[in-house]
Amino acid sequence: MIRKRLIPVLLAMSFCTTAFSNPVFTPAATDEQYCGKLAQIGASAWRTRTDGYPMDRVLTEVNAILSTKPDTRDDAQEVIVAIYADQSVNSSRQAYSKVYEDCRQ
């Protein structure tokens, strides 16, 4: 049952993480887009956490997807760990906002 719900979430997370490879031309747009993509990963992490999916498995998947981008991989891992640890986050929207705001600071 968990596996059926996990696949769409991991696909969404995969889409967000592979989108990091798209070029962006302005620094401000880069920051906003990068933070938005990290925030999407945070929202996906919240969904996998609430579905009962183990964090180590999610981290393994993200590591594989971002293996060629170590800086982005590290940021994505931090986001996932933070969302899994923060029990005060009550929705994927709240996770998105939290990650986005933290990234922009």
Coordinates of N, CA and C in Angstrom, one line a residue:
M1 N 0.8 -1.2 0.0 CA 0.0 0.0 0.0 C 0.9 1.3 0.0
I2 N 1.8 1.3 0.9 CA 2.7 2.5 0.9 C 3.5 2.6 -0.4
R3 N 3.9 1.5 -1.0 CA 4.6 1.6 -2.2 C 3.8 2.2 -3.3
K4 N 2.5 1.9 -3.4 CA 1.6 2.5 -4.4 C 1.5 4.0 -4.2
R5 N 1.5 4.5 -3.0 CA 1.5 6.0 -2.8 C 2.8 6.6 -2.9
L6 N 3.9 5.9 -2.7 CA 5.2 6.4 -2.7 C 5.7 6.7 -4.1
I7 N 5.3 5.9 -5.1 CA 5.8 6.0 -6.4 C 5.4 7.4 -7.0
P8 N 4.2 7.8 -6.9 CA 3.9 9.2 -7.5 C 4.7 10.3 -6.8
V9 N 4.9 10.2 -5.4 CA 5.6 11.2 -4.7 C 7.1 11.2 -5.1
L10 N 7.7 10.0 -5.3 CA 9.1 10.0 -5.7 C 9.2 10.5 -7.2
L11 N 8.2 10.2 -8.0 CA 8.3 10.7 -9.3 C 8.2 12.3 -9.3
A12 N 7.4 12.8 -8.5 CA 7.3 14.3 -8.4 C 8.6 14.8 -7.8
M13 N 9.2 14.1 -6.8 CA 10.5 14.6 -6.3 C 11.6 14.4 -7.4
S14 N 11.5 13.4 -8.1 CA 12.5 13.2 -9.2 C 12.4 14.3 -10.2
F15 N 11.1 14.7 -10.6 CA 10.9 15.8 -11.5 C 11.5 17.1 -11.0
C16 N 11.3 17.3 -9.7 CA 11.9 18.5 -9.1 C 13.4 18.5 -9.1
T17 N 14.0 17.4 -8.7 CA 15.4 17.3 -8.6 C 16.1 17.4 -10.0
T18 N 15.5 16.7 -11.0 CA 16.1 16.8 -12.3 C 15.9 18.1 -13.0
A19 N 14.9 18.9 -12.5 CA 14.7 20.2 -13.1 C 15.9 21.2 -12.7
F20 N 16.7 20.8 -11.7 CA 17.9 21.6 -11.3 C 18.9 21.7 -12.5
S21 N 18.8 20.8 -13.4 CA 19.8 20.8 -14.5 C 19.4 21.8 -15.6
N22 N 18.2 22.4 -15.6 CA 17.8 23.4 -16.5 C 18.6 24.7 -16.3
P23 N 19.2 25.3 -17.4 CA 19.9 26.6 -17.2 C 19.0 27.8 -16.9
V24 N 19.4 28.7 -16.1 CA 18.7 29.9 -15.7 C 19.7 31.0 -15.9
F25 N 19.2 32.2 -16.5 CA 20.2 33.2 -16.9 C 20.4 34.3 -15.9
T26 N 19.4 34.7 -15.1 CA 19.6 35.8 -14.2 C 19.8 35.3 -12.7
P27 N 20.6 36.0 -11.9 CA 20.9 35.5 -10.6 C 19.6 35.5 -9.7
A28 N 18.8 36.6 -9.8 CA 17.5 36.6 -9.0 C 16.6 35.5 -9.4
A29 N 16.5 35.2 -10.7 CA 15.6 34.1 -11.1 C 16.2 32.8 -10.6
T30 N 17.5 32.7 -10.6 CA 18.1 31.5 -10.2 C 17.8 31.2 -8.7
D31 N 17.9 32.2 -7.9 CA 17.6 32.1 -6.5 C 16.1 31.7 -6.3
E32 N 15.2 32.4 -6.9 CA 13.8 32.1 -6.8 C 13.5 30.7 -7.3
Q33 N 14.0 30.3 -8.5 CA 13.7 29.0 -9.0 C 14.3 27.9 -8.2
Y34 N 15.6 28.1 -7.7 CA 16.2 27.1 -6.9 C 15.5 26.9 -5.6
C35 N 15.1 28.0 -5.0 CA 14.3 27.9 -3.7 C 13.0 27.2 -4.0
G36 N 12.3 27.5 -5.1 CA 11.1 26.9 -5.4 C 11.2 25.4 -5.6
K37 N 12.3 25.0 -6.2 CA 12.5 23.6 -6.5 C 12.8 22.8 -5.2
L38 N 13.6 23.5 -4.3 CA 13.9 22.9 -3.0 C 12.6 22.8 -2.2
A39 N 11.8 23.8 -2.3 CA 10.5 23.8 -1.6 C 9.6 22.7 -2.1
Q40 N 9.6 22.4 -3.4 CA 8.8 21.3 -3.9 C 9.3 20.0 -3.3
I41 N 10.6 19.9 -3.2 CA 11.2 18.7 -2.5 C 10.7 18.6 -1.1
G42 N 10.7 19.7 -0.4 CA 10.2 19.7 1.0 C 8.8 19.3 1.1
A43 N 7.9 19.8 0.2 CA 6.5 19.3 0.2 C 6.4 17.9 -0.1
S44 N 7.2 17.4 -1.0 CA 7.2 15.9 -1.3 C 7.7 15.1 -0.1
A45 N 8.7 15.7 0.6 CA 9.2 15.0 1.8 C 8.1 14.9 2.8
W46 N 7.3 15.9 3.0 CA 6.3 15.9 4.0 C 5.3 14.8 3.6
R47 N 4.9 14.7 2.3 CA 4.0 13.7 1.9 C 4.5 12.3 2.2
T48 N 5.8 12.1 1.9 CA 6.4 10.7 2.1 C 6.4 10.4 3.6
R49 N 6.7 11.4 4.4 CA 6.8 11.2 5.8 C 5.4 10.9 6.4
T50 N 4.4 11.6 5.9 CA 3.0 11.3 6.4 C 2.5 9.9 5.9
D51 N 3.0 9.5 4.8 CA 2.6 8.2 4.2 C 3.4 7.1 4.9
G52 N 4.3 7.4 5.8 CA 5.0 6.4 6.6 C 6.3 5.9 5.9
Y53 N 6.7 6.5 4.9 CA 7.9 6.1 4.1 C 9.1 6.5 4.8
P54 N 10.1 5.6 5.0 CA 11.3 5.9 5.8 C 12.2 6.9 5.1
M55 N 12.7 7.8 5.9 CA 13.6 8.9 5.4 C 14.8 8.3 4.7
D56 N 15.4 7.3 5.2 CA 16.6 6.8 4.6 C 16.4 6.3 3.2
R57 N 15.2 5.8 2.9 CA 14.9 5.3 1.6 C 14.7 6.5 0.6
V58 N 14.1 7.6 1.1 CA 13.9 8.8 0.3 C 15.3 9.4 0.0
L59 N 16.1 9.5 1.0 CA 17.5 10.0 0.8 C 18.3 9.2 -0.2
T60 N 18.1 7.9 -0.2 CA 18.8 7.0 -1.1 C 18.3 7.3 -2.6
E61 N 17.0 7.5 -2.7 CA 16.5 7.9 -4.1 C 17.0 9.2 -4.5
V62 N 17.0 10.2 -3.7 CA 17.5 11.5 -4.0 C 19.0 11.5 -4.3
N63 N 19.7 10.7 -3.6 CA 21.2 10.6 -3.8 C 21.4 10.1 -5.2
A64 N 20.6 9.1 -5.6 CA 20.8 8.5 -7.0 C 20.4 9.5 -8.1
I65 N 19.3 10.2 -7.8 CA 18.9 11.2 -8.8 C 19.9 12.3 -9.0
L66 N 20.4 12.8 -7.9 CA 21.3 14.0 -7.9 C 22.8 13.6 -7.8
S67 N 23.2 12.4 -8.2 CA 24.5 12.0 -8.0 C 25.6 12.9 -8.7
T68 N 25.2 13.5 -9.8 CA 26.1 14.3 -10.5 C 26.1 15.8 -10.1
K69 N 25.3 16.1 -9.1 CA 25.2 17.5 -8.6 C 25.3 17.5 -7.1
P70 N 26.5 17.4 -6.6 CA 26.7 17.2 -5.2 C 26.2 18.4 -4.3
D71 N 26.3 19.6 -4.8 CA 25.8 20.7 -4.0 C 24.3 20.7 -3.9
T72 N 23.7 20.5 -5.0 CA 22.2 20.4 -5.0 C 21.7 19.2 -4.2
R73 N 22.5 18.1 -4.3 CA 22.1 16.9 -3.5 C 22.2 17.2 -2.0
D74 N 23.2 17.9 -1.6 CA 23.4 18.2 -0.2 C 22.2 19.1 0.3
D75 N 21.9 20.1 -0.5 CA 20.7 20.9 -0.2 C 19.4 20.1 -0.1
A76 N 19.2 19.3 -1.0 CA 18.0 18.5 -1.0 C 17.9 17.6 0.2
Q77 N 19.1 17.0 0.5 CA 19.1 16.1 1.7 C 18.8 16.9 3.0
E78 N 19.4 18.1 3.1 CA 19.1 18.9 4.3 C 17.6 19.2 4.4
V79 N 17.0 19.5 3.2 CA 15.5 19.8 3.2 C 14.7 18.6 3.7
I80 N 15.1 17.5 3.2 CA 14.3 16.2 3.5 C 14.5 15.9 5.0
V81 N 15.7 16.0 5.5 CA 16.0 15.7 6.9 C 15.2 16.7 7.8
A82 N 15.2 18.0 7.4 CA 14.5 19.0 8.2 C 13.0 18.8 8.2
I83 N 12.4 18.5 7.1 CA 11.0 18.2 7.1 C 10.6 17.0 7.9
Y84 N 11.4 15.9 7.7 CA 11.1 14.7 8.5 C 11.2 15.0 10.0
A85 N 12.2 15.8 10.4 CA 12.4 16.1 11.8 C 11.4 17.1 12.4
D86 N 10.8 18.0 11.6 CA 10.0 19.0 12.1 C 8.5 18.6 12.2
Q87 N 8.1 18.1 13.3 CA 6.7 17.6 13.5 C 5.7 18.7 13.6
S88 N 6.1 20.0 13.6 CA 5.2 21.1 13.6 C 4.6 21.4 12.2
V89 N 5.2 20.9 11.2 CA 4.7 21.1 9.8 C 3.6 20.1 9.6
N90 N 2.4 20.8 9.3 CA 1.2 20.0 9.2 C 0.6 19.8 7.8
S91 N 1.3 20.3 6.8 CA 0.7 20.1 5.4 C 1.9 20.3 4.4
S92 N 1.6 19.8 3.2 CA 2.7 20.0 2.2 C 2.8 21.4 1.9
R93 N 1.8 22.2 1.9 CA 1.8 23.6 1.7 C 2.7 24.3 2.7
Q94 N 2.5 23.9 4.0 CA 3.3 24.5 5.0 C 4.8 24.1 4.9
A95 N 5.0 22.9 4.5 CA 6.4 22.5 4.2 C 7.0 23.3 3.1
Y96 N 6.3 23.5 2.0 CA 6.8 24.3 0.9 C 7.1 25.7 1.4
S97 N 6.2 26.3 2.1 CA 6.5 27.7 2.5 C 7.7 27.8 3.5
K98 N 7.8 26.8 4.4 CA 8.9 26.8 5.3 C 10.2 26.7 4.6
V99 N 10.3 25.8 3.7 CA 11.6 25.6 2.9 C 11.9 26.8 2.0
Y100 N 10.9 27.3 1.4 CA 11.1 28.4 0.5 C 11.6 29.6 1.3
E101 N 11.0 29.9 2.4 CA 11.4 31.1 3.2 C 12.8 30.9 3.8
D102 N 13.1 29.7 4.3 CA 14.4 29.4 4.8 C 15.5 29.6 3.7
C103 N 15.1 29.1 2.5 CA 16.1 29.2 1.4 C 16.3 30.7 1.0
R104 N 15.3 31.5 1.0 CA 15.4 32.9 0.5 C 16.2 33.7 1.5
Q105 N 16.3 33.3 2.8 CA 17.0 34.1 3.8 C 18.5 33.9 3.7

